[in-house]
Backbone as a ProteinNet text record, in pm:
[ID]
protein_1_A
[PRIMARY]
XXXXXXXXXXXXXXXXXXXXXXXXXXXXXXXXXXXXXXXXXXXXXXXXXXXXXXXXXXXXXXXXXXXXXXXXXXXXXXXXXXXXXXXXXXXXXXXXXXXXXXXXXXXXXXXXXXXXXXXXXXXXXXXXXXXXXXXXXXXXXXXXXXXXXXXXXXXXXXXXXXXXXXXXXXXXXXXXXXXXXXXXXXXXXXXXX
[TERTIARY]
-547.1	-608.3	-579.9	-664	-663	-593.2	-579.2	-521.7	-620.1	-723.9	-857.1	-934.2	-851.6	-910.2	-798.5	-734	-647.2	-663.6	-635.9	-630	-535.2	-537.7	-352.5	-337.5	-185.4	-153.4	-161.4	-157.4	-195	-278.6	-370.3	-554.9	-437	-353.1	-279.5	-207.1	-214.1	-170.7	20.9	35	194.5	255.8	210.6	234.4	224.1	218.4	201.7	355.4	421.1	538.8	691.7	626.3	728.9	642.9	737.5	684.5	712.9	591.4	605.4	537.6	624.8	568.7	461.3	413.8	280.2	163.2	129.9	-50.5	-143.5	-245.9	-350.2	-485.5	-526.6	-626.5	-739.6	-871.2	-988.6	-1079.3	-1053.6	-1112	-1238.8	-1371.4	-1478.1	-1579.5	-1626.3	-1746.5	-1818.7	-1883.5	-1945	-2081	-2150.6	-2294.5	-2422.7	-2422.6	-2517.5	-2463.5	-2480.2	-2402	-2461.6	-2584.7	-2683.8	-2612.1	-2664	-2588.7	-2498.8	-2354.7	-2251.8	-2198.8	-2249.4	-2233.6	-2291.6	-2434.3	-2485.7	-2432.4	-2305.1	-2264.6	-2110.8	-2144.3	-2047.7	-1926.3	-1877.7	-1769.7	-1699.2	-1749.8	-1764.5	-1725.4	-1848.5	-1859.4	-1915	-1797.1	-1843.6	-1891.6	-1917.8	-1930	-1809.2	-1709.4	-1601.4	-1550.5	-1588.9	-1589	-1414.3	-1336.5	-1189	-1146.6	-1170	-1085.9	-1153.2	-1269.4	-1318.7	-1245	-1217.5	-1193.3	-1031.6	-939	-817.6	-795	-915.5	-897.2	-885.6	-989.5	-994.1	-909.9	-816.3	-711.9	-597.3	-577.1	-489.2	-468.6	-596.3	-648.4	-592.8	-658.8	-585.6	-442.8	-393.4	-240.4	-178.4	-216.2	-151.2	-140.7	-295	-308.7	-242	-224.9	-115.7	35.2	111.8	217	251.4	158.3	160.5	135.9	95.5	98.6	208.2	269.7	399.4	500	540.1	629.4	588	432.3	397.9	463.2	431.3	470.2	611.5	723.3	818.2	856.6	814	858.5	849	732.6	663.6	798	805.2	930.3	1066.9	1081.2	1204.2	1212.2	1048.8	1085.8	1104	1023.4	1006.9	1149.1	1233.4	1351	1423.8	1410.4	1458.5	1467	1356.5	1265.6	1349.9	1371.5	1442.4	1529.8	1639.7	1779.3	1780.2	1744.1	1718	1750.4	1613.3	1604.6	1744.1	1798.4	1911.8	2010.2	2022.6	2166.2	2106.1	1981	1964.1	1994.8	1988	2018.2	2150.5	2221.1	2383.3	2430.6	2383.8	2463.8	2423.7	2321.6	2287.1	2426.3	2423.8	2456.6	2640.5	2703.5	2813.9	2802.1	2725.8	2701.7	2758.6	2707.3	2706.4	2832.6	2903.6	3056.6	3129.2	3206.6	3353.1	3409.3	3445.7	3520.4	3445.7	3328.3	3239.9	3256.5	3262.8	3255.9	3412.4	3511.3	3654.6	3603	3544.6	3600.2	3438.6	3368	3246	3244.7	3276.7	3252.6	3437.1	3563.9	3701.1	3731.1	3754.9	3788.5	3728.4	3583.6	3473.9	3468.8	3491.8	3421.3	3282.6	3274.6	3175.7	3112.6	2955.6	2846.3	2840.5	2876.9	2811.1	2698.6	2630.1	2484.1	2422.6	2335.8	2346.8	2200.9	2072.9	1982.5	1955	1920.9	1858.1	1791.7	1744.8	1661.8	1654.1	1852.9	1883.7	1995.6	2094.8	2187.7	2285.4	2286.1	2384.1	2402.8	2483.5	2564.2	2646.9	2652.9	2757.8	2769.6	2870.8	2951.4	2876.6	2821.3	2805.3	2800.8	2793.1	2844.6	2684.6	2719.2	2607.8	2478	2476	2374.6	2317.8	2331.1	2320	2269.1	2332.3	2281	2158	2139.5	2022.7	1904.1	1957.6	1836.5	1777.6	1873.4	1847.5	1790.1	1818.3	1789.5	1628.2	1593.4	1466.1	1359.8	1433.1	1338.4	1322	1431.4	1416	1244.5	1304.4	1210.9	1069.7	1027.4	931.7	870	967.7	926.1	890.7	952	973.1	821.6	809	683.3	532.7	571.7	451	448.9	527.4	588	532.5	548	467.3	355.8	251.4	134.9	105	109.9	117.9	96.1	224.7	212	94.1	112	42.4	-105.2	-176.1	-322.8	-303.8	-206.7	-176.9	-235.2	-130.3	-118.8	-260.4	-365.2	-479.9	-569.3	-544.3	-657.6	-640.9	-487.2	-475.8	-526.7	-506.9	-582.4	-676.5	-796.7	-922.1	-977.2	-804.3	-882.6	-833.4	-776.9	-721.7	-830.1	-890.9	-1038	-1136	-1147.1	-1262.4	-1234.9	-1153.8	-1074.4	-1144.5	-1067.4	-1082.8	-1256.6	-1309.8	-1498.3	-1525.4	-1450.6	-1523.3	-1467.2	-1392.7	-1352.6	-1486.8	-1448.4	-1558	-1672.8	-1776.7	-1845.2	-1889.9	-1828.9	-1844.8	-1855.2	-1745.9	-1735.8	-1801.5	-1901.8	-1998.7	-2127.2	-2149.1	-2278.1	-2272.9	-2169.7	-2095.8	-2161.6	-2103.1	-2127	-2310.1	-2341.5	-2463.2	-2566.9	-2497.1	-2601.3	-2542.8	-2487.6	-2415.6	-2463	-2524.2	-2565.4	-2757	-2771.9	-2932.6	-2969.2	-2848.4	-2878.6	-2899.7	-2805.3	-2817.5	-2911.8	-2984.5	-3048.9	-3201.6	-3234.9	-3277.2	-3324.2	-3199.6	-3208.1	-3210.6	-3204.8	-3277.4	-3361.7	-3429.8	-3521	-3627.9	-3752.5	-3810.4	-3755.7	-3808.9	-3789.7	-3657.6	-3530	-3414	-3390.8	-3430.1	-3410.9	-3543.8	-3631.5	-3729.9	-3643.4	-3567.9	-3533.9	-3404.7	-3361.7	-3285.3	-3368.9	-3512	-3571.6	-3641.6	-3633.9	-3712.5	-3584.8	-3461.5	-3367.7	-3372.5
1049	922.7	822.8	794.1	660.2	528.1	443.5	337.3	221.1	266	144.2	166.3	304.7	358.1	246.1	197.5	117.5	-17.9	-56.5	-201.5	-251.8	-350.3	-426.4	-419.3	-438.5	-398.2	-615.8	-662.6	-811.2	-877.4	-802.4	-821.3	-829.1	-775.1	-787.7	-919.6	-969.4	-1055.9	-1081.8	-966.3	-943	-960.7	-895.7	-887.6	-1039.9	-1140.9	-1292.9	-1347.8	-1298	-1369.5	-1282.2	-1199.2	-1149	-1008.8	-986.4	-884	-795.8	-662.7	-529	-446.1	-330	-235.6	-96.7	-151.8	-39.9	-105	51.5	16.2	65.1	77.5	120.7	143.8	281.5	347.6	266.7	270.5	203.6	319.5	268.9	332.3	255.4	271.3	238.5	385.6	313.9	379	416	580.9	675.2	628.6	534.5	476.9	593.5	655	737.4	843.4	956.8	1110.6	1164.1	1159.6	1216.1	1147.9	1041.7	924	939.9	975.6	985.8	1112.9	1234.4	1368.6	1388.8	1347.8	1336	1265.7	1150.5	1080.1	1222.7	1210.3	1299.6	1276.5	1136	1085.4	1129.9	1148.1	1198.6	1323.2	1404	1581.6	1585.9	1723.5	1782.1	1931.7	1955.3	2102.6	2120.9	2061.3	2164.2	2069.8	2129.8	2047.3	2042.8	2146.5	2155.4	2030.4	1966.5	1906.1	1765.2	1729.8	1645.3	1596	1684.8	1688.2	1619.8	1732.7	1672.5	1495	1492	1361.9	1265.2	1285	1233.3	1239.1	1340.2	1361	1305.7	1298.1	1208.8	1067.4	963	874.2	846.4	904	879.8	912.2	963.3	1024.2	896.8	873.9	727.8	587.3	566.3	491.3	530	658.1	685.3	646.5	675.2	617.7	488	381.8	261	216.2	291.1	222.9	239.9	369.4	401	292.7	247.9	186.4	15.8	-10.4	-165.6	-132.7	-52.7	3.7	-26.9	33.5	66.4	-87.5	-205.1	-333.7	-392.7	-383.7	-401.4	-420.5	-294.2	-245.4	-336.5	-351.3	-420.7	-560.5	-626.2	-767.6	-795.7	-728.2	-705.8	-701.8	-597.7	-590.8	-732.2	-789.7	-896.7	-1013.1	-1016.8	-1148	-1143.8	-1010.5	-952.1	-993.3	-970.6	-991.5	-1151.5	-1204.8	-1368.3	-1441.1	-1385	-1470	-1415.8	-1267.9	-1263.7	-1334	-1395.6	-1467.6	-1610.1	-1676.5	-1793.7	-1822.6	-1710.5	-1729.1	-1730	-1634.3	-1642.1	-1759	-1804.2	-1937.1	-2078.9	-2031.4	-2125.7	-2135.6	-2006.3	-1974.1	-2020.8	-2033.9	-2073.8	-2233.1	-2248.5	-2374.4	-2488.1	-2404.5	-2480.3	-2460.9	-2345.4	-2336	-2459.2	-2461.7	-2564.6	-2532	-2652.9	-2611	-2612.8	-2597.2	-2578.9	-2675.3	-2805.5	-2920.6	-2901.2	-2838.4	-2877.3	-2725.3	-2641	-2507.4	-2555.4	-2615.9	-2641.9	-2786.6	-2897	-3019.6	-3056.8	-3048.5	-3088.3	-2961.5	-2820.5	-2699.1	-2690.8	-2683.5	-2673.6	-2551.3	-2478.4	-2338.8	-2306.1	-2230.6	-2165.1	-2043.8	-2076.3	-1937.3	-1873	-1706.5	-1596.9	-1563.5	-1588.7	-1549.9	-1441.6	-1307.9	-1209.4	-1174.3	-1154	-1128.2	-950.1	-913.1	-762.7	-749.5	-817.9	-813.7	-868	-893.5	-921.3	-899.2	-904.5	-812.5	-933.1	-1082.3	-1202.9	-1193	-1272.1	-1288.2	-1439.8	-1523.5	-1656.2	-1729	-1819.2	-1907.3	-2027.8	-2112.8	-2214.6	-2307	-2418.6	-2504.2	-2522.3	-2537.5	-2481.8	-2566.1	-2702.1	-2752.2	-2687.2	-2640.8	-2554	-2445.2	-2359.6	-2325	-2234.9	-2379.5	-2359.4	-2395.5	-2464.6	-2497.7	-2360.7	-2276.8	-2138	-2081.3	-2057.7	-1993.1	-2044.5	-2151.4	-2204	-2143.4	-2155.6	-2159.9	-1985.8	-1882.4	-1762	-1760.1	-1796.2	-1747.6	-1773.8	-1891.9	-1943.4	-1850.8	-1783.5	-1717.6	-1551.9	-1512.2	-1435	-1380.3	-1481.7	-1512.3	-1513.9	-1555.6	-1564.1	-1430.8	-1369.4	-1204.9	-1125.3	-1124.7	-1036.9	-1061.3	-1105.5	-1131.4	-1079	-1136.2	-1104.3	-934.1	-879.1	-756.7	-678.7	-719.6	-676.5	-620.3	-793	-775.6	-669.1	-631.9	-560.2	-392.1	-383	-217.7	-242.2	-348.7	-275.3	-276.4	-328	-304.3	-161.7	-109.2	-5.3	107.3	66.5	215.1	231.7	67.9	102.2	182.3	195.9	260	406.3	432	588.3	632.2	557.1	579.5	612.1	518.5	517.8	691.2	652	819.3	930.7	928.6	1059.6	1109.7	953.8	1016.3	1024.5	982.2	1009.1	1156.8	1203	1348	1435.3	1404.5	1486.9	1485.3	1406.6	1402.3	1463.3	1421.3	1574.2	1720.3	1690.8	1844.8	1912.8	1774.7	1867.4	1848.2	1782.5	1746	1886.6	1929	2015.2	2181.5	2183.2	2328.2	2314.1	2169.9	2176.9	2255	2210.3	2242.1	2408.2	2434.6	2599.3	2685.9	2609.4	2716.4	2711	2554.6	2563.4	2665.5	2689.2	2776.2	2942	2951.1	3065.5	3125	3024.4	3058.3	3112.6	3028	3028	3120.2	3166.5	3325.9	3432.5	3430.7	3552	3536.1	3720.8	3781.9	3719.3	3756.4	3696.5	3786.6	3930.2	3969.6	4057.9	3990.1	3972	3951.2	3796.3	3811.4	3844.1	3888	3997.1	4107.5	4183.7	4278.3	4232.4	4135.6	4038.4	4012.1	4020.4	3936.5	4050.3	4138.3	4280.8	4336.2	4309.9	4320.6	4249.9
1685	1651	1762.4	1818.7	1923	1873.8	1957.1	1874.3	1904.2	1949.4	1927.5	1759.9	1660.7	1570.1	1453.8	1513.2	1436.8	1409.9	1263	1245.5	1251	1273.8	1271.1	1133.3	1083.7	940	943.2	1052.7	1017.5	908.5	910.5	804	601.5	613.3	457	437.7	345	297.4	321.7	284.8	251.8	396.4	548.4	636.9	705	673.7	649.1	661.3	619.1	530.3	671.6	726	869.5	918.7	1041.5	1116.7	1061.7	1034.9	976.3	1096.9	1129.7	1227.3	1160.3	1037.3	956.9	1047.1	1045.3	1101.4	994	998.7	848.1	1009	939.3	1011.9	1008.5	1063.7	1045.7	991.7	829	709.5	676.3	671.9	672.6	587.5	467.2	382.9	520.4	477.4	548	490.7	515.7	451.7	480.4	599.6	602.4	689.8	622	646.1	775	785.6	910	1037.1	1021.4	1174.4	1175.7	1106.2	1119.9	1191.1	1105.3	1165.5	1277.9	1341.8	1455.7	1558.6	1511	1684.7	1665.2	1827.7	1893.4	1883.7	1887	1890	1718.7	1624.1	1521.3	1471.2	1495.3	1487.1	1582.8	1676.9	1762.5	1728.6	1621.5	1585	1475.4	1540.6	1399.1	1298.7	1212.3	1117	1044.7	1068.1	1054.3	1154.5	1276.1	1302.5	1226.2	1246.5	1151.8	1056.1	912.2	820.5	829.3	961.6	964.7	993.3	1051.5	1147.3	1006.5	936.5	830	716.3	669.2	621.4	713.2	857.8	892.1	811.8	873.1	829.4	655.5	582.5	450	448.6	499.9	477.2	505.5	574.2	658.4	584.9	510.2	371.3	323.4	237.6	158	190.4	312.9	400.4	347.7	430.4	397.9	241	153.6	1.1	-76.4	-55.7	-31.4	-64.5	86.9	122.5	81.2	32.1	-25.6	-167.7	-274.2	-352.6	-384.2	-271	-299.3	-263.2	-152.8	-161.9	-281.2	-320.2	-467.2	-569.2	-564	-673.5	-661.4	-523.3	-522.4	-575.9	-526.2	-546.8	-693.1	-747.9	-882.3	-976	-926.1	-960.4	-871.4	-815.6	-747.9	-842.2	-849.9	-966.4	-1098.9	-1149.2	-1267.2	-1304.8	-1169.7	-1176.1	-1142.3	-1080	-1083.9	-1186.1	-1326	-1370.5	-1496.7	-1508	-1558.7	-1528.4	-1385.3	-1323.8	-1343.5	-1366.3	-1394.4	-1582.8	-1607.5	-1802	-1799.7	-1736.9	-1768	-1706.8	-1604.3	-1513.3	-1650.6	-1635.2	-1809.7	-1892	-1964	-2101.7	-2035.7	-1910.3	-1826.5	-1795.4	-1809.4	-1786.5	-1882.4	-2053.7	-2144.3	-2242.9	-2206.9	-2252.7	-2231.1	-2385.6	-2375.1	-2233.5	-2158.2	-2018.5	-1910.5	-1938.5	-1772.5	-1705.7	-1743.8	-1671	-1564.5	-1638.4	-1546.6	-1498.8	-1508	-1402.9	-1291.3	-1323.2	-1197	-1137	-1163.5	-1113.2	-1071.9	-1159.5	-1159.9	-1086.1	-1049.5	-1019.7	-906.2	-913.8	-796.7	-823.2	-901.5	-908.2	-906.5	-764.5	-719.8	-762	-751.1	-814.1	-665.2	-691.7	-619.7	-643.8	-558.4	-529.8	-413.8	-483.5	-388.8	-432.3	-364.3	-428	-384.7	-443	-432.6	-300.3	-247.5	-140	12.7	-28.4	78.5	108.5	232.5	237	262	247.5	258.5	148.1	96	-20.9	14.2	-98	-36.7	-206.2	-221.7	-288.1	-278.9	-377.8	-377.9	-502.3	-515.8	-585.6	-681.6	-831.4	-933.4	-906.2	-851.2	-814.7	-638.9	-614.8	-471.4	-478	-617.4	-684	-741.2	-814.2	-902.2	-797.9	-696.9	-606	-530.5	-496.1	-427.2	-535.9	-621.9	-746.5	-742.2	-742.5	-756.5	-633.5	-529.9	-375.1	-435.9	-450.7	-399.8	-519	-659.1	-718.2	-698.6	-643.1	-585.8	-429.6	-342.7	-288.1	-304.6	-432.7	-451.9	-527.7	-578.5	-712.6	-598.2	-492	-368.7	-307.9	-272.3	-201.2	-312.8	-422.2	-520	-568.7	-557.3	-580.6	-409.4	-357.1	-162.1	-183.5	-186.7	-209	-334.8	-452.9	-523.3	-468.8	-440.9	-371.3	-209.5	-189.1	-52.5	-86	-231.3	-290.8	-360.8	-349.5	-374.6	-328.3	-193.1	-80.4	-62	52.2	22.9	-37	-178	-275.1	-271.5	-231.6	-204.9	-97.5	-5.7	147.8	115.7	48.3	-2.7	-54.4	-140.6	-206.1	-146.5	-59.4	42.9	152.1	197.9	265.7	229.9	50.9	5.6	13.1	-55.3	-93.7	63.4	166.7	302.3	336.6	312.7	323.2	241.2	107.8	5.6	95.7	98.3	136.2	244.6	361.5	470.3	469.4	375.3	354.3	256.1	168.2	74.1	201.3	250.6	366.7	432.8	499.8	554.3	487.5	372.8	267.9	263	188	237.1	332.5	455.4	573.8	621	568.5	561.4	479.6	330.8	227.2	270.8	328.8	348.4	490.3	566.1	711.1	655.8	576.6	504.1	450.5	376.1	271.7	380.4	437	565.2	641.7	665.7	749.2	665.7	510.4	447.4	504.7	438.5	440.5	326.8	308.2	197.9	77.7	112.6	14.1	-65.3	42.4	-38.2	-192.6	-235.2	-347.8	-455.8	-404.6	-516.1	-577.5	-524.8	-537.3	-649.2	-673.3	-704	-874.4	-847.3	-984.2	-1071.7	-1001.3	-1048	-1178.7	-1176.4	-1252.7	-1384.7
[MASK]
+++++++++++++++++++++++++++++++++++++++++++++++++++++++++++++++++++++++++++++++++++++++++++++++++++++++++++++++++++++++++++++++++++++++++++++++++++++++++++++++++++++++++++++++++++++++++++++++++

């Protein structure tokens, strides 16, 4: 696969938010089978490498949905655990005593999100403010992603019926060559039964 056959993985939403080193093939509906199989650059005759080229291509969609998927998953579980450590810092908040172990003590909230590998101490209004930003970014990163894992599937989609398709165009023009080069009266002998 060339890399003029490539789109930047830029064109996604999710890839917005920092640098990702995924690329996504240039997957494009096969609109008309004739023009397609006829440019050279295309089919040169074999239709096995064709087919691979094109099974590359999706594999690669598949690759990249993968790994949106599996971000997917995390933020998700991110978001999760958030809003569990925003209920308990609550439900800590409002205990006999909080006031002398957080404002008189200065006892500090550990804060560590799933999705990131810092971790730090801070004071409950500091907080709840991180607590606020992550979820707010977090809440933007998953929708981001979401609409990402379904462009994607549309190009897995698109892939696969562009595979099928060849390769029924393909059987096609194999069973009509055939049929073709019978004899006529092949299948008489066939109907006389």
């Amino acid at each position: 696969m060339n890399n003029d056959e490539l789109v930047d993985f830029t064109d996604l939403i999710s890839s917005k938010s920092g640098p990702l080193d995924l690329r996504l093939p240039d997957v494009r509906h096969i609109k008309d089978i004739g023009e397609f199989m006829s440019d050279p650059k295309n089919f040169n005759g074999d239709i096995n490498k064709l087919t691979d080229g094109l099974e590359a291509k999706a594999q690669q969609c598949r690759n990249v949905l993968k790994i949106l998927k599996e971000r997917l998953q995390l933020k998700t579980a991110t978001m999760q655990k958030v809003k569990t450590d925003v209920m308990e810092l609550d439900a800590e908040i409002k205990k006999p005593g909080a006031e002398n172990r957080f404002v008189t003590n200065h006892e500090k909230v550990k804060l560590h999100f799933l999705d990131e590998t810092d971790s730090g101490e801070y004071n409950v209004p500091e907080a709840l403010e991180r607590y606020s930003v992550k979820m707010s970014s977090l809440y933007r990163e998953i929708l981001a992603l979401d609409s990402d894992v379904d462009c994607v599937s549309y190009l897995v989609g698109v892939a696969q019926i562009n595979i099928d398709y060849v390769k029924d165009w393909y059987k096609t023009k194999i069973q009509n060559k055939t049929e073709k080069s019978l004899p006529d009266d092949v299948g008489d002998s066939v109907k006389k039964f």
